[in-house]
């Protein structure tokens, strides 16, 4: 003990004795044993088994040890990443016995994957999509021929429409959509009327977005489904329920294929669904939506490497993840409930040219196959799935891919409240160590103030850092190096909050040694968390999120019982106490680190495809929250360190972070997997008057803002390549005067770039929209015929005083949004299976029109005809623009004609 420590100890002992005297307590001394006058709690507080005072100073850990602890926790994060990435051994076909129907083979599934992909995008409505659909049907027929159990296959063709609300609500209309379906007959079989008995539905989609092969989204799961069907069809005994394997052909349109299957007779007997999709590549597929607890129960029993966190449901439903899956159709339109599973890692390859099979790591398909084969086999043999149940909320979470815990929302409230009370009990246990007296409570309240102040200062400093970095450095630098979020956001928070805590503690006179002050700080944290969780347990809407506090708080509370008892009965040095607390924190820290790795794997790539000016605000805020959560699991251990030379480790860490903050980093990779997403529309915009005379024609390329750098990078690339083209980036007037800014898309943004160029190639046949008007009284009917492409958008904007009251679609007449105080009605339309020539689309509109207005125009109509995957039709001028872009640019190009009509 140095002289400073000794003097501090002496002052604190004196203060403690004065407090005890003021409270009428007997005072122990250094020299005299006072067992005869001490109360039991005083004996416990002042003496351990060796009769050594618990108020004796604890030898501190040298401040340089902070670097060792930081390094240890960074290493722990790396080990957690290894656990997250761990995959099973690949099983080859030769490793499996001929009659083995329980072992999945990655090798066999990859053969199916090769047949599904075909090496090119499979965009619904294109010729190649149709060819690969035929190949998929042939694969299923081949499996059926070799099966021991009855397997039937079908190629469904269907048309329909429905109202759906994304960021903009619209009617999703499809013609001639095709799905490939197989059914493995179980004991439930078929009813006399041809409908199926009870069935489990397993769904993937085999189409892809333009300019992406879609190896992971969603080729892997389709291949896994084929191998699963192949294995189960060779069983000798039927499963209790039928299993329907749906390979839907138009998920990316979006969600049209699943809606079309609702009309299939095999859907009638479906009681539950396993929906499979992808928002990335590699890693373990994650469960992120569950509406039937029975499927979650089966999942946790049979899946060997579970990956399930119910916070995903919050992210999805809140819109923080800007996408959706077919699960929405099953739930909202089919009244079918179950489980939604998707790949979520490597989100930077999602919907880009890098979603290709050679980037799929060994073991990924094996792991997905083990999951699906075991889950389907178990569910299809589960008696209770004979009946459908209403949807219910399920809270679920795994621990390091080892096991899953799940329970309902009602149980969640009870569990959370119980854990909160348990945490408060551990605070009482701490008070039993230092004594139930007024000074102990005052010290505890003071410690609570220190915890709050440390967090507030840490948050404030990191917010300042985020603002400074956003203003002085390029956005999205973590896209190619996700680990940068640690020195950018995590370490600044941890260092500042720890420094604040140490300074606050040094100015607080509580008369306790380092070990007791550490226990006091940890008790303060549990007290705050316990009270917060107790309050939140009464907020039903947070059931799927509360476990984020419940699990670590439970683990921290158990650990506190150990550490308080150890300090009570054993004399610990600072190093010993630090080692004990670090060991006890491992489960809760790794739980949060696992969660952080998964959240960043989703949200960091998502930030790379958001048009926000400052996506770093999103990523910085998320990682600040994650750093705060991790820090609370070890809140207080900083008090075990000496304040001497504290500037040295703090300075070294701060300098390292600043260097990493300002070291130039390549955001995108020319040869890697991180691309810059672009969405370009080579367009012609034509406006007709009521006599079908062209009154305005504009041609050019619309470049939409996909991330914070898109527009300025396009301008810079054109300058670098000496490409001279006129452009405008001010679309304010167009957006004010025209529906959807008079642009060839229905989600335009003011921050876009329009390059004035030659027109796109002509379509065959020419897009057109003709309407015949007939009126009777104040009701007018427009009979319309649209000749378009495989993908079209229609917008209807009634004139003032005109009301659209009915149409020939099945979907209800609802406005998608309003423009100039008048409703806009939006229909997206597709011919989802290739045919030549494309069939015309007939529809009627019924409008209520005052007779005095019937002589003029009553409706503005825009027809947007899109060729979304036709690079062979690019003009030479357009190709030169594409060639001017850097190689890291992934450009999804659409050839589009927008025609504006007055009827």
XYZ file of N, CA, C and O in Angstrom, residues 570-671:
408
model
N -13.582 -13.940 2.222
C -12.187 -14.090 1.827
C -11.579 -12.712 1.585
O -12.238 -11.820 1.066
N -10.337 -12.573 1.944
C -9.631 -11.314 1.712
C -9.084 -11.336 0.297
O -8.143 -12.059 -0.019
N -9.664 -10.550 -0.603
C -9.273 -10.563 -1.999
C -8.408 -9.361 -2.321
O -8.701 -8.232 -1.897
N -7.351 -9.587 -3.061
C -6.598 -8.473 -3.614
C -7.382 -7.898 -4.795
O -8.360 -8.489 -5.266
N -6.918 -6.750 -5.278
C -7.588 -6.150 -6.419
C -7.585 -7.059 -7.630
O -8.593 -7.198 -8.326
N -6.434 -7.703 -7.909
C -6.331 -8.611 -9.052
C -7.287 -9.795 -8.894
O -7.943 -10.214 -9.856
N -7.344 -10.338 -7.668
C -8.220 -11.492 -7.432
C -9.689 -11.114 -7.632
O -10.456 -11.850 -8.258
N -10.059 -9.967 -7.073
C -11.449 -9.531 -7.225
C -11.766 -9.244 -8.691
O -12.838 -9.589 -9.194
N -10.828 -8.606 -9.406
C -11.034 -8.320 -10.821
C -11.207 -9.595 -11.627
O -12.109 -9.702 -12.469
N -10.337 -10.575 -11.353
C -10.436 -11.847 -12.071
C -11.775 -12.524 -11.791
O -12.404 -13.089 -12.690
N -12.226 -12.450 -10.537
C -13.508 -13.061 -10.172
C -14.656 -12.385 -10.915
O -15.515 -13.063 -11.502
N -14.687 -11.053 -10.908
C -15.786 -10.339 -11.563
C -15.770 -10.568 -13.069
O -16.825 -10.716 -13.693
N -14.580 -10.592 -13.653
C -14.506 -10.841 -15.101
C -15.009 -12.236 -15.449
O -15.720 -12.424 -16.439
N -14.639 -13.205 -14.625
C -15.102 -14.578 -14.869
C -16.615 -14.670 -14.734
O -17.296 -15.322 -15.542
N -17.166 -14.014 -13.703
C -18.611 -14.065 -13.485
C -19.380 -13.316 -14.573
O -20.549 -13.610 -14.829
N -18.729 -12.337 -15.214
C -19.413 -11.556 -16.241
C -19.441 -12.239 -17.600
O -20.156 -11.787 -18.505
N -18.663 -13.313 -17.770
C -18.538 -13.929 -19.091
C -19.881 -14.285 -19.736
O -20.110 -13.949 -20.903
N -20.796 -14.963 -19.044
C -22.062 -15.330 -19.713
C -22.854 -14.121 -20.203
O -23.336 -14.104 -21.338
N -22.993 -13.096 -19.349
C -23.791 -11.930 -19.753
C -23.088 -11.119 -20.827
O -23.732 -10.620 -21.764
N -21.752 -10.979 -20.731
C -21.019 -10.233 -21.750
C -21.114 -10.938 -23.099
O -21.368 -10.298 -24.132
N -20.947 -12.247 -23.110
C -21.007 -12.976 -24.379
C -22.414 -12.982 -24.952
O -22.598 -12.990 -26.168
N -23.414 -12.971 -24.085
C -24.796 -12.870 -24.567
C -24.987 -11.573 -25.335
O -25.538 -11.546 -26.445
N -24.511 -10.470 -24.755
C -24.641 -9.183 -25.426
C -23.743 -9.093 -26.649
O -24.122 -8.486 -27.661
N -22.554 -9.654 -26.585
C -21.661 -9.609 -27.748
C -22.251 -10.383 -28.918
O -22.169 -9.957 -30.072
N -22.852 -11.521 -28.621
C -23.514 -12.291 -29.670
C -24.645 -11.479 -30.296
O -24.802 -11.425 -31.526
N -25.417 -10.824 -29.447
C -26.507 -9.978 -29.949
C -25.956 -8.829 -30.779
O -26.505 -8.485 -31.843
N -24.851 -8.229 -30.327
C -24.267 -7.106 -31.051
C -23.768 -7.537 -32.431
O -23.964 -6.825 -33.424
N -23.128 -8.689 -32.503
C -22.630 -9.184 -33.782
C -23.784 -9.398 -34.763
O -23.679 -9.076 -35.951
N -24.884 -9.913 -34.267
C -26.026 -10.180 -35.145
C -26.714 -8.888 -35.581
O -27.108 -8.738 -36.745
N -26.860 -7.952 -34.642
C -27.505 -6.693 -34.993
C -26.670 -5.904 -35.994
O -27.202 -5.346 -36.966
N -25.366 -5.846 -35.769
C -24.518 -5.124 -36.712
C -24.486 -5.814 -38.068
O -24.390 -5.147 -39.109
N -24.559 -7.156 -38.067
C -24.584 -7.874 -39.346
C -25.811 -7.506 -40.162
O -25.782 -7.530 -41.403
N -26.896 -7.131 -39.486
C -28.119 -6.724 -40.187
C -28.105 -5.230 -40.513
O -28.353 -4.815 -41.639
N -27.798 -4.416 -39.495
C -28.017 -2.980 -39.619
C -26.897 -2.236 -40.338
O -27.150 -1.211 -40.968
N -25.650 -2.713 -40.243
C -24.567 -2.022 -40.951
C -24.782 -2.080 -42.464
O -24.733 -1.045 -43.146
N -25.058 -3.252 -43.064
C -25.363 -3.257 -44.505
C -26.640 -2.496 -44.847
O -26.736 -1.888 -45.915
N -27.622 -2.534 -43.929
C -28.859 -1.784 -44.175
C -28.561 -0.288 -44.297
O -29.146 0.405 -45.138
N -27.635 0.208 -43.472
C -27.246 1.613 -43.562
C -26.626 1.916 -44.917
O -26.700 3.051 -45.401
N -26.019 0.890 -45.540
C -25.401 1.073 -46.838
C -26.384 1.114 -47.989
O -25.970 1.323 -49.135
N -27.639 0.906 -47.725
C -28.637 1.029 -48.785
C -29.794 1.945 -48.368
O -30.903 1.842 -48.885
N -29.503 2.833 -47.435
C -30.493 3.835 -47.060
C -30.071 5.175 -47.637
O -28.883 5.511 -47.658
N -31.006 5.968 -48.139
C -30.646 7.244 -48.764
C -30.392 8.367 -47.767
O -30.206 9.511 -48.176
N -30.382 8.067 -46.480
C -30.184 9.109 -45.477
C -28.854 9.830 -45.691
O -27.862 9.216 -46.103
N -28.833 11.122 -45.406
C -27.600 11.892 -45.540
C -26.530 11.430 -44.568
O -25.336 11.491 -44.864
N -26.968 10.981 -43.390
C -26.017 10.599 -42.351
C -26.362 9.224 -41.785
O -26.868 9.105 -40.666
N -26.097 8.172 -42.542
C -26.350 6.826 -42.018
C -25.492 6.509 -40.790
O -25.838 5.617 -40.014
N -24.383 7.238 -40.624
C -23.561 7.016 -39.440
C -24.321 7.328 -38.160
O -24.004 6.782 -37.100
N -25.318 8.184 -38.244
C -26.139 8.433 -37.063
C -26.851 7.157 -36.635
O -26.967 6.856 -35.430
N -27.344 6.401 -37.610
C -28.063 5.169 -37.316
C -27.122 4.136 -36.710
O -27.392 3.559 -35.648
N -25.995 3.904 -37.397
C -25.051 2.892 -36.923
C -24.403 3.329 -35.617
O -24.207 2.518 -34.706
N -24.079 4.624 -35.507
C -23.484 5.122 -34.273
C -24.435 4.989 -33.101
O -24.041 4.568 -32.006
N -25.700 5.331 -33.306
C -26.686 5.208 -32.234
C -26.887 3.770 -31.808
O -26.974 3.473 -30.599
N -26.961 2.858 -32.780
C -27.126 1.443 -32.454
C -25.943 0.937 -31.639
O -26.117 0.271 -30.611
N -24.731 1.241 -32.072
C -23.559 0.714 -31.381
C -23.307 1.412 -30.045
O -22.721 0.809 -29.142
N -23.751 2.634 -29.919
C -23.710 3.273 -28.607
C -24.615 2.529 -27.634
O -24.239 2.276 -26.477
N -25.792 2.151 -28.095
C -26.705 1.368 -27.258
C -26.086 0.023 -26.895
O -26.144 -0.416 -25.733
N -25.468 -0.638 -27.883
C -24.863 -1.944 -27.615
C -23.689 -1.820 -26.644
O -23.516 -2.662 -25.753
N -22.882 -0.774 -26.804
C -21.766 -0.563 -25.881
C -22.282 -0.319 -24.471
O -21.709 -0.816 -23.478
N -23.360 0.437 -24.358
C -23.961 0.685 -23.035
C -24.429 -0.620 -22.393
O -24.186 -0.871 -21.208
N -25.092 -1.462 -23.185
C -25.592 -2.724 -22.638
C -24.449 -3.623 -22.172
O -24.522 -4.235 -21.100
N -23.396 -3.717 -22.981
C -22.256 -4.541 -22.563
C -21.617 -3.966 -21.311
O -21.229 -4.699 -20.397
N -21.527 -2.643 -21.236
C -20.844 -2.021 -20.098
C -21.562 -2.261 -18.780
O -20.921 -2.350 -17.737
N -22.890 -2.360 -18.815
C -23.605 -2.527 -17.543
C -23.323 -3.889 -16.923
O -23.485 -4.061 -15.707
N -22.886 -4.860 -17.722
C -22.597 -6.179 -17.159
C -21.330 -6.175 -16.311
O -21.130 -7.077 -15.492
N -20.443 -5.187 -16.516
C -19.202 -5.093 -15.738
C -19.096 -3.735 -15.056
O -18.011 -3.318 -14.649
N -20.221 -3.049 -14.942
C -20.229 -1.709 -14.359
C -19.740 -1.759 -12.920
O -20.365 -2.383 -12.060
N -18.612 -1.116 -12.656
C -18.053 -1.080 -11.301
C -16.645 -1.623 -11.210
O -15.904 -1.253 -10.299
N -16.238 -2.488 -12.146
C -14.901 -3.080 -12.014
C -13.808 -2.041 -12.204
O -12.673 -2.250 -11.758
N -14.132 -0.904 -12.835
C -13.124 0.135 -13.017
C -12.639 0.694 -11.682
O -11.536 1.232 -11.578
N -13.450 0.535 -10.611
C -13.071 1.066 -9.298
C -11.989 0.225 -8.636
O -11.434 0.640 -7.615
N -11.677 -0.914 -9.188
C -10.594 -1.748 -8.656
C -9.226 -1.281 -9.133
O -8.201 -1.752 -8.643
N -9.208 -0.350 -10.087
C -7.938 0.098 -10.651
C -7.414 1.320 -9.904
O -8.173 2.167 -9.428
N -6.105 1.407 -9.858
C -5.445 2.561 -9.252
C -5.622 3.788 -10.139
O -5.672 3.679 -11.368
N -5.693 4.953 -9.495
C -5.799 6.187 -10.260
C -4.433 6.703 -10.686
O -4.352 7.617 -11.507
N -3.369 6.157 -10.146
C -2.027 6.602 -10.499
C -1.734 6.275 -11.961
O -1.986 5.164 -12.417
N -1.231 7.240 -12.678
C -0.863 7.092 -14.091
C -2.041 6.629 -14.958
O -1.853 5.954 -15.959
N -3.242 6.990 -14.526
C -4.416 6.590 -15.293
C -4.398 7.201 -16.689
O -4.954 6.646 -17.635
N -3.746 8.369 -16.793
C -3.667 9.052 -18.079
C -2.975 8.201 -19.142
O -3.239 8.366 -20.340
N -2.080 7.287 -18.690
C -1.303 6.521 -19.662
C -2.171 5.557 -20.466
O -2.207 5.643 -21.707
N -2.913 4.627 -19.823
C -3.753 3.729 -20.645
C -4.877 4.468 -21.358
O -5.201 4.160 -22.506
N -5.440 5.474 -20.654
C -6.514 6.231 -21.298
C -5.993 6.967 -22.526
O -6.637 7.008 -23.581
N -4.819 7.555 -22.401
C -4.240 8.286 -23.514
C -3.899 7.390 -24.683
O -4.131 7.742 -25.851
N -3.345 6.191 -24.376
C -2.994 5.259 -25.443
C -4.243 4.805 -26.205
O -4.248 4.750 -27.438
N -5.286 4.495 -25.463
C -6.521 4.040 -26.106
C -7.144 5.171 -26.924
O -7.577 4.975 -28.066
N -7.182 6.378 -26.340
C -7.763 7.518 -27.046
C -7.000 7.816 -28.329
O -7.605 8.065 -29.388
N -5.657 7.772 -28.254
C -4.845 8.044 -29.443
C -5.099 7.000 -30.526
O -5.214 7.332 -31.715
N -5.211 5.732 -30.118
C -5.474 4.666 -31.089
C -6.816 4.868 -31.779
O -6.949 4.690 -32.992
N -7.829 5.255 -30.994
C -9.157 5.463 -31.568
C -9.156 6.637 -32.548
O -9.752 6.558 -33.632
N -8.497 7.727 -32.159
C -8.456 8.900 -33.038
C -7.765 8.562 -34.353
O -8.214 8.965 -35.441
N -6.663 7.801 -34.272
C -5.964 7.402 -35.490
C -6.885 6.600 -36.395
O -6.981 6.849 -37.606
N -7.594 5.630 -35.814
C -8.489 4.796 -36.609
C -9.685 5.597 -37.137
O -10.242 5.274 -38.194
N -10.073 6.627 -36.401
C -11.180 7.463 -36.870
C -10.828 8.223 -38.138
O -11.693 8.491 -38.979
N -9.551 8.566 -38.285
C -9.162 9.434 -39.385
C -8.225 8.772 -40.396
O -7.800 9.428 -41.342
N -7.927 7.498 -40.208
C -7.163 6.795 -41.233
C -8.035 6.615 -42.466
O -9.183 6.166 -42.362
N -7.563 6.957 -43.662
C -8.375 6.772 -44.878
C -8.753 5.307 -45.071
O -7.916 4.412 -44.934
N -10.006 5.096 -45.374
C -10.530 3.741 -45.536
C -11.305 3.666 -46.848
O -12.073 4.574 -47.178
N -11.089 2.608 -47.598
C -11.867 2.378 -48.809
C -13.236 1.835 -48.424
O -13.342 0.770 -47.800
N -14.265 2.576 -48.779
C -15.618 2.177 -48.367
C -16.091 0.956 -49.150
O -16.613 0.001 -48.582
N -15.904 0.996 -50.470
C -16.365 -0.086 -51.332
C -15.161 -0.863 -51.851
O -14.025 -0.395 -51.791
N -15.422 -2.043 -52.357
C -14.342 -2.929 -52.794
C -14.514 -3.260 -54.278
O -15.548 -3.814 -54.674
N -13.502 -2.940 -55.066
C -13.571 -3.264 -56.495
C -13.569 -4.767 -56.730
O -14.254 -5.267 -57.632
N -12.794 -5.478 -55.920
C -12.674 -6.922 -56.102
C -13.289 -7.706 -54.948
O -13.215 -8.930 -54.919
